[in-house]
């Protein structure tokens, strides 16, 4: 049983390496992860079927072998009394028939069922794989980096994250990935957790498992400049191995003892990181004073009967939250529209895929009824002219999905922005609730916003003078649990002369 399973894993690995993703990585989108879940369910079904059939086959084989064994036992007994047993035509026929027909049939059927599983596997992989690409090593790396981001931003320990549900080898895998990405400090914590978990295992193979963990542990200590600890770790491992068996650890230990202690690189945190991490954890310092919530009946005639629910999150620059702007069915329509388009890994301006932004996104124009509704609603709420708006960018953030602190204004006006002007406001619709994490934070302004489905957040990116306002640095915190969907619309400054008159004072 285990053998067949490992066979499946070997195929998985082979195909995983050979196939390259077409549309971007999985870890950055919950939608794509869901698709992978379905692929795996298909594999479970196909493999389960195979195992059931195989079990029946094994039972048949077993009874055949038992029967032949008995027959041979009988022959041996007979031989003592009657050496001419096999000269009996009937017995000779049966022996020859078994060798010519039964044994080959048995082995053919074994090969056939294995081939069938292989084909079944190829079919599952092909149906989804051809269109989407299976995850590869990059996806695994990405998923590990996602976990590491969560750990760091939310100040969790490895064992908080493992939450008693990760096995020793999963912790080892995370540790190894981080080691290979040269993040030795983080690797160490996961390897120590793996060592702790492996120590609790009582198994014939425990020795080998322990060796795997300790080898990486030793090398990680070495990279961290702790040569003494590296040597101790490897010695401890050696002492538990039987002294006669030649084990590669002996050579590793020799190597480590001969190596000069390394000088680890000091990681320098970005200047905004402390505030970013604190706000992502929902901690404000100090709690803000004079902010209020109110109902606004006046902004536009459409709010006379059902007023806008407004919350001030910050004043000057003004960050306002508007609740219950979109209904659930409206959100569903928007997401439906988005799901019909291929999503690509979000790019920061300049078309590069980076770790600073991990999400998948599409752009929706205003030709559909639902998007016309959204556009009109935003016009009424913002009071701005909607001629120069960008299409709505709909993004989906998966495991550890985030957007590092950045500005939305364009500091060097590119050609396509010269006519439309800069992005005077960002209008962010929350299209989902997020179970944990995924706040929008403003590290300079001591503001964090928890995503609330159906609400809209508006903030300015430029001063009244249209000079970029660098106070509105903002970020999307990594998603800890659940899925985050947002829709962003940027409104540009051209034709807003009467709606939002400019001033000459650059700091207003
Ligand atoms: C997927 O299907 C194509 C033809 O439809 C075939 O050439 C290819 O080998 C298949 N891939 C796998 C992994 O079976
Ligand atoms: C992280 O959590 C530990 C307690 O687990 C605490 O002592 C430490 O101050 C926290 N660090 C930050 C930056 O929040
Ligand atoms: C941790 O595990 C417990 C029980 O196994 C579960 O109820 C809880 O949701 C888990 N927490 C996280 C953050 O996964
Ligand atoms: C708007 O988007 C739809 C797809 O959602 C596309 O078919 C259509 O061509 C687009 N229209 C314009 C004017 O870009
Ligand atoms: C961090 O937040 C504090 C408190 O709001 C603020 O005084 C400080 O200027 C911020 N520092 C940075 C680098 O964002």
XYZ file of C-alpha atoms and ligand atoms in Angstrom:
578
model
C 0.000 0.000 0.000
C 2.714 2.435 1.022
C 4.701 1.468 -2.034
C 1.864 2.391 -4.366
C 1.376 5.660 -2.583
C 5.021 6.531 -2.881
C 4.782 5.657 -6.559
C 2.047 8.225 -6.907
C 4.213 10.768 -5.110
C 7.120 10.051 -7.388
C 4.915 10.811 -10.374
C 3.644 13.887 -8.688
C 7.193 15.061 -8.176
C 8.291 14.212 -11.700
C 5.368 15.986 -13.265
C 5.601 18.841 -10.810
C 9.124 19.523 -11.905
C 8.531 19.023 -15.599
C 5.453 21.219 -15.896
C 5.782 24.922 -15.730
C 2.930 27.145 -14.591
C 1.178 29.059 -17.312
C -0.694 31.760 -15.505
C 1.292 32.413 -12.398
C 1.725 30.847 -9.039
C -0.884 29.119 -6.956
C 0.069 30.291 -3.531
C -0.887 33.830 -4.337
C -4.541 33.065 -4.959
C -7.175 31.192 -3.016
C -9.162 30.617 -6.227
C -6.293 28.716 -7.780
C -5.729 26.775 -4.593
C -9.350 25.640 -4.707
C -8.753 24.289 -8.177
C -5.746 22.346 -6.914
C -7.908 20.906 -4.144
C -10.228 19.535 -6.812
C -7.296 18.056 -8.726
C -6.175 16.248 -5.599
C -9.685 14.937 -4.922
C -9.717 13.451 -8.421
C -6.381 11.812 -7.673
C -7.768 10.405 -4.422
C -10.739 8.925 -6.287
C -8.608 7.382 -9.034
C -6.046 6.012 -6.602
C -8.669 4.657 -4.250
C -10.312 2.805 -7.128
C -6.933 1.409 -8.101
C -6.184 0.270 -4.574
C -9.568 -1.450 -4.217
C -9.131 -3.297 -7.493
C -5.558 -4.062 -6.683
C -6.594 -5.507 -3.324
C -8.997 -7.923 -5.031
C -6.263 -8.835 -7.444
C -3.859 -9.438 -4.605
C -6.402 -11.685 -2.908
C -6.760 -13.749 -6.091
C -2.998 -13.942 -6.460
C -2.618 -14.906 -2.877
C -4.989 -17.843 -3.168
C -3.362 -18.906 -6.443
C 0.079 -18.930 -4.867
C -1.246 -20.823 -1.845
C -2.804 -23.398 -4.137
C 0.417 -23.915 -6.083
C 2.357 -24.155 -2.846
C 0.046 -26.894 -1.615
C 0.394 -28.669 -4.893
C 4.196 -28.617 -4.594
C 3.983 -29.853 -1.042
C 1.813 -32.663 -2.307
C 4.263 -33.414 -5.117
C 7.131 -33.590 -2.669
C 5.197 -36.011 -0.510
C 4.168 -38.047 -3.494
C 7.740 -38.110 -4.802
C 8.875 -40.011 -1.782
C 6.437 -42.758 -2.601
C 6.060 -42.398 -6.293
C 8.826 -40.708 -8.287
C 6.750 -40.859 -11.358
C 4.192 -38.359 -10.144
C 5.053 -35.818 -12.814
C 4.929 -38.385 -15.470
C 1.236 -38.512 -14.903
C -0.156 -36.695 -17.959
C -2.697 -34.701 -15.987
C -0.157 -33.300 -13.537
C 2.276 -32.490 -16.327
C -0.465 -30.658 -18.152
C -1.329 -28.587 -15.078
C 2.254 -27.597 -14.445
C 2.803 -26.580 -18.041
C -0.488 -24.725 -18.168
C 0.393 -22.745 -15.060
C 3.733 -21.760 -16.495
C 2.394 -20.907 -19.910
C -0.919 -19.302 -19.012
C -1.464 -18.537 -15.324
C 1.785 -16.926 -14.289
C 2.076 -14.607 -17.295
C -1.593 -13.640 -16.911
C -1.029 -12.766 -13.313
C 1.892 -10.543 -14.097
C 0.217 -8.949 -17.096
C -2.786 -8.020 -15.005
C -0.519 -6.458 -12.400
C 1.189 -4.372 -15.044
C -2.153 -3.474 -16.623
C -3.652 -2.120 -13.417
C -0.549 -0.061 -12.806
C -0.745 1.293 -16.332
C -4.398 2.087 -15.749
C -3.538 4.160 -12.689
C -0.853 5.955 -14.622
C -3.326 6.812 -17.372
C -5.936 7.861 -14.854
C -3.358 10.149 -13.295
C -2.359 11.630 -16.626
C -6.020 12.281 -17.394
C -6.658 14.172 -14.157
C -3.469 16.123 -14.572
C -4.164 16.843 -18.213
C -7.731 18.068 -17.796
C -6.736 20.725 -15.300
C -3.002 20.790 -15.855
C -3.001 21.641 -19.525
C -5.059 24.748 -18.924
C -3.610 25.878 -15.621
C -0.220 24.305 -15.078
C 0.495 22.250 -11.992
C 2.325 23.717 -9.049
C 6.068 23.392 -9.165
C 8.959 23.967 -6.809
C 8.492 27.715 -7.108
C 4.990 27.314 -5.724
C 6.338 25.330 -2.796
C 8.921 28.022 -2.147
C 6.222 30.658 -2.414
C 3.999 28.853 0.060
C 6.869 28.589 2.548
C 7.701 32.271 2.149
C 4.012 33.005 2.730
C 4.090 31.099 6.020
C 7.268 32.878 7.013
C 5.724 36.286 6.297
C 2.758 35.459 8.490
C 5.051 34.301 11.237
C 7.073 37.476 11.106
C 4.311 40.065 10.661
C 2.057 38.557 13.305
C 4.955 37.774 15.666
C 4.103 34.080 15.919
C 6.428 31.264 16.922
C 6.920 28.233 14.687
C 4.955 26.133 17.142
C 2.106 28.706 17.182
C 1.960 28.276 13.441
C 2.266 24.503 13.446
C -0.657 24.531 15.914
C 0.096 20.886 16.804
C -1.033 19.830 13.355
C 2.212 19.787 11.371
C 4.302 16.612 11.312
C 8.033 16.552 11.910
C 8.723 16.120 8.197
C 6.553 19.085 7.258
C 8.454 21.283 9.719
C 11.682 19.867 8.262
C 10.510 20.729 4.733
C 9.793 24.321 5.753
C 13.185 24.495 7.483
C 14.975 23.109 4.436
C 13.218 25.508 2.076
C 14.156 28.467 4.262
C 17.729 27.159 4.540
C 17.927 26.994 0.773
C 16.591 30.529 0.561
C 19.401 31.544 2.949
C 16.953 32.611 5.667
C 18.913 30.734 8.325
C 17.432 32.455 11.378
C 13.925 31.360 10.356
C 15.120 27.928 9.221
C 16.593 27.317 12.675
C 13.281 27.747 14.474
C 11.493 25.260 12.195
C 14.354 22.748 12.389
C 14.356 22.926 16.198
C 10.609 22.264 16.135
C 11.175 19.320 13.768
C 13.845 17.982 16.153
C 11.430 18.253 19.071
C 8.701 16.429 17.157
C 11.028 13.723 15.878
C 12.216 13.043 19.430
C 8.673 11.997 20.319
C 8.562 9.335 17.621
C 9.195 5.721 18.548
C 9.705 3.950 15.291
C 12.283 1.728 13.636
C 13.085 4.603 11.309
C 13.289 7.277 14.012
C 17.080 7.159 13.798
C 17.084 8.026 10.109
C 14.509 10.784 10.567
C 16.536 12.299 13.350
C 19.650 12.242 11.187
C 17.872 14.214 8.448
C 16.831 16.934 10.881
C 20.169 17.138 12.711
C 22.218 17.412 9.542
C 20.301 20.512 8.487
C 20.346 21.803 12.045
C 24.133 21.518 12.132
C 24.558 23.271 8.785
C 22.144 26.007 9.824
C 24.102 26.709 13.028
C 27.236 26.908 10.918
C 25.656 29.496 8.617
C 24.549 31.497 11.645
C 28.155 31.708 12.819
C 27.614 29.288 15.687
C 30.255 26.739 14.812
C 30.426 25.311 18.329
C 26.708 24.516 18.290
C 27.034 23.008 14.814
C 29.775 20.677 16.015
C 27.836 19.736 19.156
C 24.707 18.975 17.161
C 26.524 16.698 14.739
C 28.470 14.994 17.565
C 25.240 14.345 19.410
C 23.813 12.788 16.287
C 26.928 10.654 15.729
C 26.901 9.369 19.282
C 23.438 7.984 18.717
C 24.475 6.134 15.574
C 26.083 2.761 15.821
C 29.883 3.280 15.632
C 30.498 0.632 12.960
C 28.234 2.008 10.266
C 29.930 4.477 7.974
C 27.596 7.453 7.979
C 27.875 10.613 5.889
C 27.499 12.627 9.086
C 31.087 11.700 9.953
C 32.320 13.461 6.832
C 29.996 16.381 7.427
C 31.375 16.752 10.951
C 34.950 16.689 9.637
C 33.998 19.378 7.145
C 32.335 21.536 9.755
C 35.280 21.227 12.133
C 37.602 22.406 9.359
C 35.434 25.343 8.344
C 36.102 28.867 9.523
C 33.128 30.232 11.497
C 30.891 32.177 9.144
C 29.868 35.726 9.753
C 26.096 35.888 9.381
C 24.546 38.811 7.569
C 22.633 41.120 9.843
C 19.137 41.572 8.474
C 18.071 45.176 8.437
C 14.372 45.758 8.829
C 12.736 48.363 6.634
C 12.096 51.602 8.518
C 8.345 51.114 8.260
C 8.357 47.475 9.349
C 7.750 47.925 13.081
C 4.685 50.136 12.527
C 3.450 47.912 9.719
C 3.683 44.764 11.841
C 2.112 46.445 14.901
C -0.827 47.828 12.917
C -1.329 44.501 11.139
C -1.749 43.023 14.604
C -4.480 45.586 15.259
C -2.496 47.668 17.762
C -2.664 51.446 17.564
C -0.216 53.668 19.429
C -1.673 55.830 20.879
C -5.406 55.265 20.399
C -6.682 58.162 18.292
C -8.960 60.798 19.800
C -11.551 62.906 18.045
C -12.802 60.639 15.258
C -16.497 60.057 14.700
C -19.127 58.029 12.887
C -22.154 59.653 11.307
C -25.015 59.209 8.863
C -24.788 61.355 5.758
C -28.167 62.208 4.111
C -26.890 65.172 2.150
C -24.061 64.025 -0.039
C -26.257 63.022 -2.967
C -30.041 62.803 -3.499
C -29.835 59.016 -3.590
C -28.876 59.000 0.108
C -31.931 61.041 1.275
C -33.803 57.904 2.301
C -30.998 55.521 3.022
C -28.112 57.555 4.365
C -24.453 56.714 3.944
C -22.861 55.188 7.042
C -19.570 56.997 7.391
C -16.659 56.362 9.750
C -13.680 58.658 9.971
C -10.501 56.618 10.238
C -8.192 59.613 9.954
C -8.442 63.351 9.420
C -5.985 65.276 7.275
C -5.357 63.316 5.216
C -8.963 62.122 5.343
C -9.487 58.380 5.332
C -13.172 57.520 5.369
C -14.944 54.183 5.529
C -18.429 53.852 4.028
C -20.328 50.799 5.218
C -22.923 48.698 3.357
C -22.149 50.302 0.017
C -22.411 47.113 -2.018
C -24.910 44.321 -1.313
C -23.916 40.659 -1.315
C -25.660 39.962 -4.677
C -23.864 42.959 -6.217
C -20.539 41.658 -4.946
C -21.360 38.254 -6.337
C -21.981 39.791 -9.757
C -18.654 41.619 -9.674
C -16.770 38.471 -8.650
C -18.620 36.474 -11.308
C -17.440 38.907 -13.918
C -13.890 38.749 -12.582
C -13.849 34.963 -12.546
C -14.615 34.912 -16.265
C -11.294 36.583 -16.947
C -7.944 34.892 -16.591
C -6.245 36.178 -13.520
C -2.590 36.982 -13.496
C -0.196 37.485 -10.661
C -0.478 41.155 -9.743
C 2.351 43.283 -10.925
C 3.590 46.435 -9.360
C 3.977 49.330 -11.762
C 6.717 48.445 -14.217
C 5.431 44.943 -14.907
C 7.587 42.921 -12.568
C 6.302 40.132 -10.369
C 7.734 40.614 -6.890
C 7.382 39.357 -3.378
C 6.207 42.781 -2.267
C 2.876 42.078 -3.863
C 1.389 38.624 -3.703
C -2.083 38.404 -5.183
C -3.893 37.693 -8.417
C -5.877 40.314 -10.237
C -8.052 41.234 -13.194
C -9.387 44.534 -14.528
C -13.110 45.195 -15.067
C -14.400 47.959 -17.305
C -17.748 49.738 -16.957
C -19.611 48.212 -19.904
C -21.592 45.677 -17.819
C -24.716 46.697 -15.848
C -23.167 45.825 -12.491
C -20.010 47.828 -13.165
C -22.080 50.810 -14.356
C -23.905 50.616 -11.028
C -20.605 50.502 -9.124
C -19.282 53.445 -11.117
C -22.391 55.566 -10.507
C -22.375 54.739 -6.817
C -18.738 55.756 -6.492
C -19.470 58.997 -8.357
C -22.241 59.811 -5.889
C -20.191 58.977 -2.803
C -16.929 60.610 -3.860
C -18.577 63.642 -5.446
C -15.920 63.436 -8.138
C -16.199 63.425 -11.897
C -16.063 59.859 -13.176
C -14.707 60.594 -16.650
C -11.107 59.829 -15.796
C -11.233 56.656 -13.776
C -9.272 53.478 -14.218
C -10.996 50.146 -14.665
C -11.694 48.385 -11.383
C -8.808 46.211 -10.332
C -10.145 43.096 -8.605
C -7.555 41.237 -6.563
C -7.608 37.988 -4.631
C -5.032 37.329 -1.921
C -4.171 33.768 -0.839
C -1.768 32.207 1.677
C 0.233 35.030 3.182
C -1.058 37.289 0.397
C 0.024 40.852 0.967
C 1.030 44.162 -0.500
C 4.049 45.846 1.068
C 3.808 49.559 1.956
C 3.566 51.679 -1.157
C 2.006 54.808 -2.599
C -0.757 54.780 -5.176
C 0.173 58.091 -6.756
C 2.398 57.986 -9.778
C 5.501 59.993 -9.037
C 6.766 60.135 -12.585
C 3.802 60.876 -14.790
C 3.890 58.377 -17.609
C 2.512 59.338 -20.980
C -0.881 57.737 -20.415
C -1.285 59.723 -17.211
C -0.439 63.121 -18.593
C -3.913 63.604 -19.993
C -5.758 62.056 -17.057
C -3.592 63.511 -14.350
C -2.494 61.710 -11.218
C -4.563 59.312 -9.100
C -6.133 61.784 -6.732
C -8.040 59.204 -4.711
C -7.928 55.504 -4.071
C -11.337 53.878 -3.697
C -11.064 50.431 -2.226
C -14.112 48.168 -2.070
C -13.856 45.203 0.283
C -15.438 42.304 -1.601
C -15.043 39.757 1.202
C -14.645 39.517 4.929
C -11.318 38.068 6.016
C -11.338 35.560 8.884
C -7.978 36.718 10.233
C -5.459 39.275 9.042
C -5.527 41.153 5.737
C -5.931 44.610 7.307
C -5.214 47.705 5.280
C -2.679 49.738 7.262
C -1.150 53.219 7.051
C 2.190 52.972 8.920
C 2.776 56.747 9.096
C -0.771 57.569 10.194
C -1.270 54.966 12.910
C -4.320 53.615 11.104
C -5.456 50.055 10.503
C -8.672 49.058 8.728
C -10.284 45.657 9.088
C -11.852 44.463 5.814
C -15.636 44.480 6.085
C -17.474 43.000 3.105
C -19.516 45.583 1.210
C -17.696 48.602 2.592
C -15.683 51.195 0.705
C -12.601 53.106 1.851
C -11.568 56.360 0.226
C -8.345 58.273 0.754
C -6.520 60.967 -1.188
C -3.108 60.281 -2.700
C -2.231 63.877 -3.436
C -2.532 67.219 -1.664
C -5.055 69.786 -2.858
C -2.185 71.272 -4.866
C -1.953 67.859 -6.612
C 1.521 67.341 -5.131
C 1.980 63.712 -4.018
C 1.070 63.197 -0.358
C 3.689 60.915 1.122
C 1.778 60.531 4.395
C -0.583 58.000 2.836
C 1.919 55.194 2.571
C -0.256 52.094 2.953
C -0.051 48.318 2.829
C -2.163 45.176 2.695
C -1.266 42.897 5.611
C -0.817 39.199 4.877
C -3.954 37.091 5.080
C -3.724 34.765 8.067
C -6.921 32.826 7.499
C -9.563 33.054 4.792
C -9.433 34.855 1.506
C -9.235 38.557 0.794
C -10.894 40.105 -2.219
C -10.802 43.785 -2.971
C -11.790 46.026 -5.851
C -9.724 49.182 -6.392
C -10.750 52.145 -8.466
C -8.369 55.051 -8.934
C -9.890 58.387 -9.827
C -7.659 60.812 -11.711
C -7.322 64.541 -11.345
C -8.268 65.704 -14.837
C -11.712 67.395 -14.987
C -12.067 67.617 -11.220
C -11.407 71.389 -11.321
C -14.890 72.243 -10.069
C -15.402 69.234 -7.828
C -12.142 69.395 -5.939
C -10.570 72.767 -6.651
C -6.806 72.962 -6.320
C -5.004 75.159 -3.873
C -1.500 76.464 -4.162
C -0.517 75.336 -0.681
C 1.320 72.091 -1.166
C 0.681 70.627 2.256
C -3.077 71.079 2.465
C -2.058 15.427 -22.326
O -2.778 15.263 -23.523
C -2.032 15.409 -24.724
C -2.955 15.217 -25.908
O -4.233 15.636 -25.596
C -0.874 14.420 -24.741
O -0.078 14.626 -25.899
C -0.027 14.574 -23.506
O 0.983 13.605 -23.464
C -0.902 14.440 -22.260
N -0.100 14.678 -21.079
C -0.010 13.778 -20.114
C 0.803 14.159 -18.931
O -0.584 12.722 -20.193
C 6.536 39.241 20.004
O 5.971 38.411 20.998
C 6.780 38.239 22.155
C 6.027 37.297 23.094
O 5.700 36.122 22.428
C 7.010 39.586 22.807
O 7.884 39.422 23.928
C 7.659 40.539 21.807
O 7.784 41.828 22.363
C 6.794 40.630 20.567
N 7.476 41.447 19.574
C 6.841 42.353 18.844
C 7.707 43.117 17.879
O 5.640 42.542 18.900
C -5.495 25.161 15.770
O -6.002 23.865 16.019
C -7.275 23.840 16.621
C -7.644 22.418 16.938
O -6.871 21.503 16.233
C -8.302 24.501 15.684
O -9.571 24.515 16.299
C -7.859 25.922 15.398
O -8.725 26.521 14.455
C -6.438 25.926 14.827
N -6.011 27.304 14.685
C -5.503 27.785 13.551
C -5.099 29.210 13.559
O -5.374 27.094 12.557
C -14.915 45.329 -21.330
O -14.647 44.052 -20.776
C -15.235 43.000 -21.480
C -14.915 41.725 -20.706
O -15.299 41.826 -19.375
C -14.726 42.922 -22.885
O -15.366 41.891 -23.587
C -14.986 44.253 -23.568
O -14.405 44.237 -24.835
C -14.410 45.385 -22.751
N -14.813 46.659 -23.371
C -13.976 47.673 -23.502
C -14.522 48.892 -24.125
O -12.827 47.614 -23.123
C 5.306 54.853 13.655
O 4.122 55.150 14.354
C 4.304 56.137 15.352
C 3.004 56.215 16.159
O 1.915 56.471 15.359
C 4.660 57.462 14.674
O 4.838 58.477 15.646
C 5.935 57.257 13.886
O 6.241 58.422 13.136
C 5.807 56.088 12.922
N 7.105 55.839 12.331
C 7.252 55.415 11.088
C 8.649 55.223 10.596
O 6.319 55.147 10.377
